[in-house]
């Protein structure tokens, strides 16, 4: 297989880095350790002598390595050295299970150990990111971004300027947001179309129709499954009611609110969705569905990956999830149910015709740069290249097939990409070898590519070719279904750092909420317990948090 593995490395050796923006190429010295009158151009396309960037890694336990590589020494670290003259030095790495990465970062900070010059923290570890910002160890990065970032990167960031809010302190931008694809974790409802067809049913458009479909899937299963074998709707809420796969939040959305996020109220102020009266109706519906066996009896113990198991096993009738699920995990359903056909449908409406789903933030984490880093501009050399050449490259450009041949892509004898599962030695998600999670993403580029494919066009760009080999044939159609309800997506409206009262009371309030909701769904407490919870949430710090959130909102709206 290894048809093109040397191309990228050779690119570095022969100096094929493309032209940079004139604004960046002419930057005068302006970082710590250099005098105000220096005229040296600190930014380089390639550094000679080479410079070092220290970092740390929380390694995804599912990340694969090949050819004896490690997170410390792999194709990406060698590429950075040969392409840019940047030596990426690892201070430590840890397999990131059960919050191990956040714990290790916190211990390193509190014990005075050497801290990384560049550290990327994912959205799930936002607490430690805020603590690192407040530690004073990391620099204000806004001025650096304005000076060194390429126009491609700046335009991508400008697609939603709110991504900076969470990492800002006043007018100082303290962390560079990691961008995600637009709508990447919004969801459609995936349904077994073959079951619908065999039962002579149409896709449900309302909650009432959905209930009839779930009843038929369970008690008249066309594959001959016994009722106790069928999961009509696979959802889970082990840690949150507002997630990315197997998500139940749209059920509350049918009654006019979204839990565990801040929504815009009728009075123009932000309200916490979990105390809205619509939650009570959603909890009542989930309690009813649990009793009827429509949702998993273990839903309170199921995380996102667990909800995929009955879908893959061929025993689930529906699962809510992103547009890209036809590639993973739903493609694997064919192993257990060869005749299975999954189809994306719109989310069903509530009694008043209401549909709401949570919207994907364009922010998927943050990169911090140390105050003591000698060459912070080197990080921009590295990341600018990815935005300019990898994020959405033109057909025929250097990275228009992928990042590393033989890792995340492979070409056949005709120069076309082969399916990921056919790559010699196995597919490797090598963008996770990079300093920034997922490399470089331009939020709106992914769906634009999918809509182009949905029109019947042949794949031409990297994103289009990647969609064909990675996401499955139904992904473009799912993107169209998703965008047909684009006005039903609602993002969390609070994008600022944790307020003072959040820091002291939010853990308690979250536990109170989770316990109460689970108790109501499982019949341990009556439905009226929601009213008690809402009052306790307000008096237990929630009312003060709401005031602080709206004070923040007044400064940005």
XYZ file of C-alpha atoms in Angstrom, residues 35-467:
433
model
C 13.562 44.641 21.767
C 10.942 46.992 20.411
C 13.319 48.174 17.707
C 14.188 44.739 16.347
C 13.676 44.288 12.627
C 14.138 40.520 12.388
C 11.157 38.768 10.794
C 10.361 36.203 13.469
C 7.811 34.307 11.419
C 9.421 31.709 9.156
C 8.059 29.206 6.687
C 10.850 26.945 7.913
C 13.169 27.496 10.856
C 16.920 27.032 10.594
C 18.174 26.391 13.159
C 15.097 24.473 14.183
C 12.905 25.575 17.063
C 11.229 23.442 19.726
C 7.599 23.407 20.832
C 6.882 21.490 24.019
C 3.484 19.908 24.477
C 1.552 17.155 26.268
C -0.939 14.590 25.008
C -4.174 13.052 26.197
C -4.262 10.043 23.883
C -7.626 8.725 22.729
C -7.669 5.038 23.756
C -9.098 4.216 20.305
C -6.233 5.922 18.444
C -4.207 3.461 16.402
C -0.466 3.508 15.720
C 1.500 1.649 13.075
C 5.098 0.907 12.151
C 6.187 1.083 15.794
C 5.183 4.720 16.147
C 4.028 6.484 19.301
C 2.369 9.803 20.029
C 5.832 11.152 20.788
C 7.433 9.952 17.548
C 5.319 9.446 14.443
C 4.715 10.556 10.873
C 3.310 13.904 12.052
C 6.198 14.811 14.361
C 8.703 13.928 11.635
C 6.682 15.947 9.122
C 6.741 19.009 11.407
C 10.511 18.766 11.744
C 11.249 18.334 8.054
C 8.533 20.641 6.737
C 8.908 23.510 9.192
C 12.071 22.968 11.216
C 9.858 22.523 14.293
C 10.790 19.874 16.843
C 7.705 18.863 18.850
C 8.947 17.727 22.234
C 6.595 15.755 24.472
C 6.775 16.480 28.203
C 4.369 13.646 28.951
C 1.504 11.668 27.464
C -1.335 9.725 29.030
C -4.153 7.541 27.773
C -7.203 9.711 28.270
C -9.708 7.490 30.065
C -11.912 8.643 32.942
C -10.590 12.199 32.754
C -6.937 11.188 33.067
C -5.693 14.019 30.817
C -7.438 16.729 32.822
C -6.227 15.177 36.084
C -2.623 15.038 34.862
C -2.733 18.649 33.681
C -4.126 19.763 37.011
C -1.495 17.860 38.982
C 1.283 19.271 36.804
C 0.030 22.799 37.341
C -0.483 22.479 41.109
C 2.878 20.778 41.727
C 4.907 23.313 39.780
C 6.054 20.908 37.076
C 7.187 22.179 33.697
C 4.104 23.148 31.744
C 3.744 22.747 27.959
C 4.361 25.723 25.713
C 1.431 24.728 23.524
C -1.463 22.738 24.962
C -4.766 21.864 23.330
C -7.731 21.003 25.532
C -10.949 19.560 24.125
C -14.418 20.913 24.827
C -15.086 18.092 27.292
C -12.203 19.329 29.488
C -13.317 22.940 29.574
C -12.898 23.268 33.356
C -9.153 22.666 33.267
C -8.851 24.982 30.259
C -10.405 27.806 32.274
C -8.174 27.021 35.248
C -5.076 27.091 33.042
C -6.132 30.470 31.673
C -6.677 31.824 35.175
C -3.331 30.447 36.391
C -1.436 33.235 34.629
C 0.843 30.692 32.955
C -0.561 31.255 29.486
C -0.394 34.313 27.268
C -2.939 36.633 25.736
C -3.119 35.280 22.197
C -5.419 37.723 20.411
C -2.625 40.032 19.287
C -0.557 37.063 18.091
C -3.514 35.689 16.160
C -4.141 39.050 14.512
C -0.486 39.315 13.448
C 0.434 35.784 12.525
C -2.710 33.882 11.497
C -3.272 33.420 7.764
C -6.266 34.951 6.032
C -7.772 31.468 5.580
C -7.665 30.847 9.316
C -9.009 34.313 10.107
C -11.927 33.895 7.724
C -12.746 30.524 9.284
C -12.718 32.039 12.778
C -14.896 34.920 11.599
C -17.712 32.532 10.674
C -18.730 32.765 14.336
C -16.874 35.424 16.364
C -18.578 34.097 19.523
C -16.093 31.218 19.625
C -13.678 33.558 21.402
C -16.073 34.369 24.253
C -15.380 31.364 26.424
C -11.656 32.010 26.446
C -11.699 35.774 26.859
C -11.125 37.854 29.946
C -12.524 41.280 29.270
C -11.053 42.395 25.960
C -8.173 39.914 26.171
C -8.352 36.706 24.146
C -6.522 34.131 26.252
C -6.923 31.008 24.119
C -7.278 30.195 20.425
C -10.579 28.359 19.829
C -10.398 24.984 18.114
C -12.948 25.132 15.305
C -15.444 22.384 14.539
C -17.624 21.765 11.513
C -20.994 23.514 11.484
C -23.906 21.218 12.458
C -21.402 18.438 13.210
C -23.276 17.269 16.311
C -26.755 18.404 15.382
C -28.844 15.335 14.760
C -31.434 13.724 12.580
C -33.430 10.629 13.480
C -32.023 7.490 11.882
C -34.715 4.863 11.294
C -34.819 1.321 9.955
C -36.391 2.011 6.583
C -36.599 -1.703 5.812
C -38.765 -2.188 8.908
C -41.008 0.696 7.883
C -41.402 -0.732 4.393
C -42.195 -4.257 5.567
C -44.811 -2.927 7.972
C -46.290 -0.573 5.394
C -45.567 2.467 7.569
C -44.420 5.968 6.691
C -41.756 7.942 8.529
C -43.294 9.532 11.647
C -43.756 13.288 11.508
C -45.198 13.809 14.996
C -44.575 12.426 18.468
C -47.921 10.613 18.268
C -46.940 8.929 14.985
C -43.540 8.106 16.453
C -45.200 6.240 19.313
C -47.227 4.134 16.899
C -44.086 3.246 14.937
C -42.278 2.262 18.136
C -45.233 0.082 19.130
C -45.215 -1.694 15.759
C -41.431 -2.110 15.735
C -41.620 -3.774 19.151
C -44.691 -5.969 18.872
C -44.894 -6.667 15.134
C -41.214 -6.767 14.353
C -40.659 -7.630 10.666
C -37.402 -9.465 11.441
C -39.215 -11.750 13.860
C -37.555 -10.348 16.968
C -39.381 -10.909 20.251
C -40.608 -7.706 21.969
C -37.976 -7.981 24.699
C -35.254 -8.116 22.034
C -36.243 -4.841 20.370
C -35.137 -1.343 21.328
C -37.553 0.856 19.375
C -35.668 4.079 20.215
C -32.059 3.843 21.404
C -31.200 6.773 23.661
C -29.102 7.232 26.790
C -28.510 9.877 29.408
C -25.755 8.565 31.635
C -24.012 11.910 31.979
C -26.171 14.395 30.084
C -29.560 14.941 28.475
C -27.888 17.009 25.760
C -25.285 15.126 23.762
C -24.352 14.005 20.226
C -25.594 10.426 19.694
C -28.499 8.641 21.322
C -29.550 12.110 22.433
C -32.921 12.622 24.188
C -32.947 16.432 24.244
C -35.174 16.718 21.145
C -37.942 14.995 23.109
C -37.966 17.980 25.448
C -37.597 20.172 22.372
C -40.977 18.907 21.189
C -42.394 20.683 24.239
C -40.546 23.952 23.730
C -37.200 23.805 25.532
C -33.763 22.178 25.503
C -32.208 20.907 28.741
C -28.740 21.633 30.075
C -28.125 24.695 27.950
C -28.999 28.388 28.048
C -31.818 29.333 25.691
C -33.209 32.708 24.693
C -36.444 33.348 26.574
C -39.504 35.236 25.414
C -38.364 38.257 27.442
C -35.114 38.507 25.490
C -33.043 37.173 28.377
C -31.275 33.842 28.745
C -32.932 31.087 30.750
C -31.599 27.717 31.815
C -33.534 25.183 29.761
C -33.717 22.514 32.444
C -36.059 24.543 34.631
C -38.491 25.449 31.839
C -41.971 23.925 32.275
C -41.557 22.040 28.993
C -39.047 19.787 30.769
C -41.824 18.411 32.944
C -43.774 17.292 29.874
C -40.660 15.706 28.373
C -39.887 13.835 31.584
C -43.443 12.543 31.664
C -43.073 11.269 28.106
C -39.770 9.529 28.848
C -41.308 7.920 31.940
C -44.181 6.623 29.797
C -41.832 5.307 27.105
C -39.632 3.552 29.645
C -42.643 1.784 31.097
C -43.732 0.665 27.611
C -40.261 -0.577 26.684
C -39.826 1.930 23.900
C -36.463 3.135 25.259
C -33.714 1.087 26.960
C -34.386 0.095 30.560
C -30.729 0.961 31.241
C -30.911 4.389 29.552
C -29.669 6.147 32.706
C -26.499 4.020 32.507
C -25.945 4.316 28.755
C -23.485 6.755 27.227
C -23.345 7.678 23.548
C -21.350 4.656 22.419
C -23.598 2.278 24.338
C -26.679 3.577 22.517
C -25.064 2.513 19.245
C -24.811 -1.143 20.296
C -28.433 -2.221 19.651
C -28.418 -0.211 16.427
C -25.338 -2.067 15.206
C -26.727 -5.372 16.475
C -29.807 -4.895 14.306
C -32.231 -4.768 17.233
C -32.908 -1.016 17.388
C -35.512 0.691 15.257
C -34.331 4.274 15.644
C -31.405 6.243 17.010
C -30.904 10.016 16.965
C -27.493 11.127 15.810
C -25.372 13.203 13.405
C -25.633 13.200 9.630
C -22.383 11.243 9.328
C -23.599 8.162 11.233
C -24.276 6.115 8.113
C -20.521 5.609 7.901
C -19.945 4.963 11.599
C -21.396 3.169 13.426
C -24.484 2.286 11.377
C -22.540 0.719 8.496
C -21.641 -2.119 10.871
C -25.322 -3.064 11.244
C -24.952 -5.042 8.019
C -22.648 -7.478 9.819
C -25.539 -8.613 12.015
C -28.545 -7.718 9.845
C -27.500 -7.906 6.164
C -30.832 -6.574 4.912
C -30.903 -3.564 7.233
C -31.449 -0.166 5.632
C -30.994 2.963 7.742
C -32.538 6.205 6.534
C -32.334 9.735 7.950
C -35.631 11.471 8.712
C -36.640 14.787 10.243
C -37.233 15.046 13.964
C -40.933 14.597 14.770
C -42.918 17.554 16.057
C -44.596 17.909 19.419
C -48.319 18.479 20.022
C -48.071 22.136 19.012
C -45.914 21.453 15.957
C -42.786 22.380 17.901
C -39.354 20.981 16.991
C -36.115 21.935 18.748
C -32.703 20.316 18.709
C -29.434 21.475 20.187
C -27.082 23.214 17.772
C -23.393 22.513 17.362
C -21.027 25.140 18.645
C -18.250 25.991 16.213
C -15.897 25.707 19.186
C -14.497 22.259 20.012
C -11.798 23.200 22.499
C -8.938 25.637 22.893
C -5.193 25.936 22.327
C -3.149 27.843 24.895
C 0.328 29.314 24.390
C 2.743 29.742 27.292
C 3.823 33.220 28.366
C 7.437 32.002 28.384
C 7.451 30.395 24.929
C 10.449 31.705 22.980
C 8.974 31.240 19.523
C 5.164 31.486 19.710
C 5.109 32.462 16.051
C 6.248 28.912 15.191
C 2.867 27.562 16.254
C 1.261 29.782 13.620
C 3.697 28.543 10.957
C 2.457 25.033 11.724
C -1.251 25.804 11.983
C -1.397 28.280 9.076
C -0.128 25.558 6.776
C -2.928 23.239 7.841
C -5.593 25.887 7.296
C -4.158 26.972 3.970
C -3.420 23.510 2.544
C -5.463 20.907 4.443
C -8.702 22.420 5.776
C -10.372 22.722 2.361
C -7.761 22.344 -0.372
C -8.482 22.893 -4.048
C -8.505 19.827 -6.326
C -4.984 18.949 -7.364
C -3.302 20.701 -4.440
C -0.797 19.024 -2.159
C -3.169 17.665 0.477
C -6.322 17.214 -1.565
C -6.448 13.483 -0.779
C -5.564 13.605 2.888
C -2.787 14.261 5.320
C -0.488 11.229 5.334
C -0.603 8.567 2.631
C -0.799 5.112 4.131
C -2.337 6.472 7.310
C -5.555 8.427 6.757
C -5.772 7.696 3.027
C -4.402 5.484 0.284
C -4.686 5.703 -3.504
C -5.283 2.852 -5.913
C -3.439 2.350 -9.184
C -5.691 4.881 -10.925
C -5.015 7.597 -8.352
C -8.367 7.346 -6.579
C -8.861 7.036 -2.840
C -9.749 3.589 -1.576
C -12.079 2.871 1.336
C -10.516 3.442 4.742
C -10.976 -0.168 5.785
C -8.922 -1.260 2.754
C -5.800 0.752 3.665
C -2.780 -1.529 3.939
C -1.878 -2.081 7.564
C -5.046 -0.338 8.723
C -6.513 3.153 8.739
C -5.030 5.611 11.228
C -6.806 8.801 12.240
C -3.526 10.659 11.971
C -5.005 14.116 12.440
C -5.042 13.134 16.116
C -1.238 13.164 15.917
C -1.354 16.928 15.334
C -0.888 19.699 17.880
C -4.484 20.843 17.452
C -7.372 18.433 17.728
C -8.715 17.504 14.267
C -6.025 19.550 12.549
C -7.840 22.484 10.962
C -11.545 22.823 10.237
C -13.436 25.563 8.409
C -16.911 25.327 9.972
C -19.118 25.696 6.909
C -16.942 23.741 4.463
C -18.092 20.233 5.380
C -21.794 20.710 4.710
C -21.094 22.686 1.544
C -19.195 19.661 0.260
C -21.995 17.283 1.225
C -24.640 19.394 -0.469
C -22.509 19.391 -3.603
C -22.476 15.585 -3.502
C -26.209 15.468 -2.760
C -26.804 17.307 -6.044
C -25.304 14.316 -7.870
C -21.861 15.807 -8.487
C -18.775 13.617 -8.555
C -16.386 14.083 -5.600
C -13.533 16.449 -6.418
C -12.217 18.063 -3.231
C -10.633 16.338 -0.253
C -13.741 16.845 1.847
C -15.956 15.380 -0.866
C -13.689 12.376 -1.437
C -13.393 11.846 2.304
C -17.178 11.879 2.671
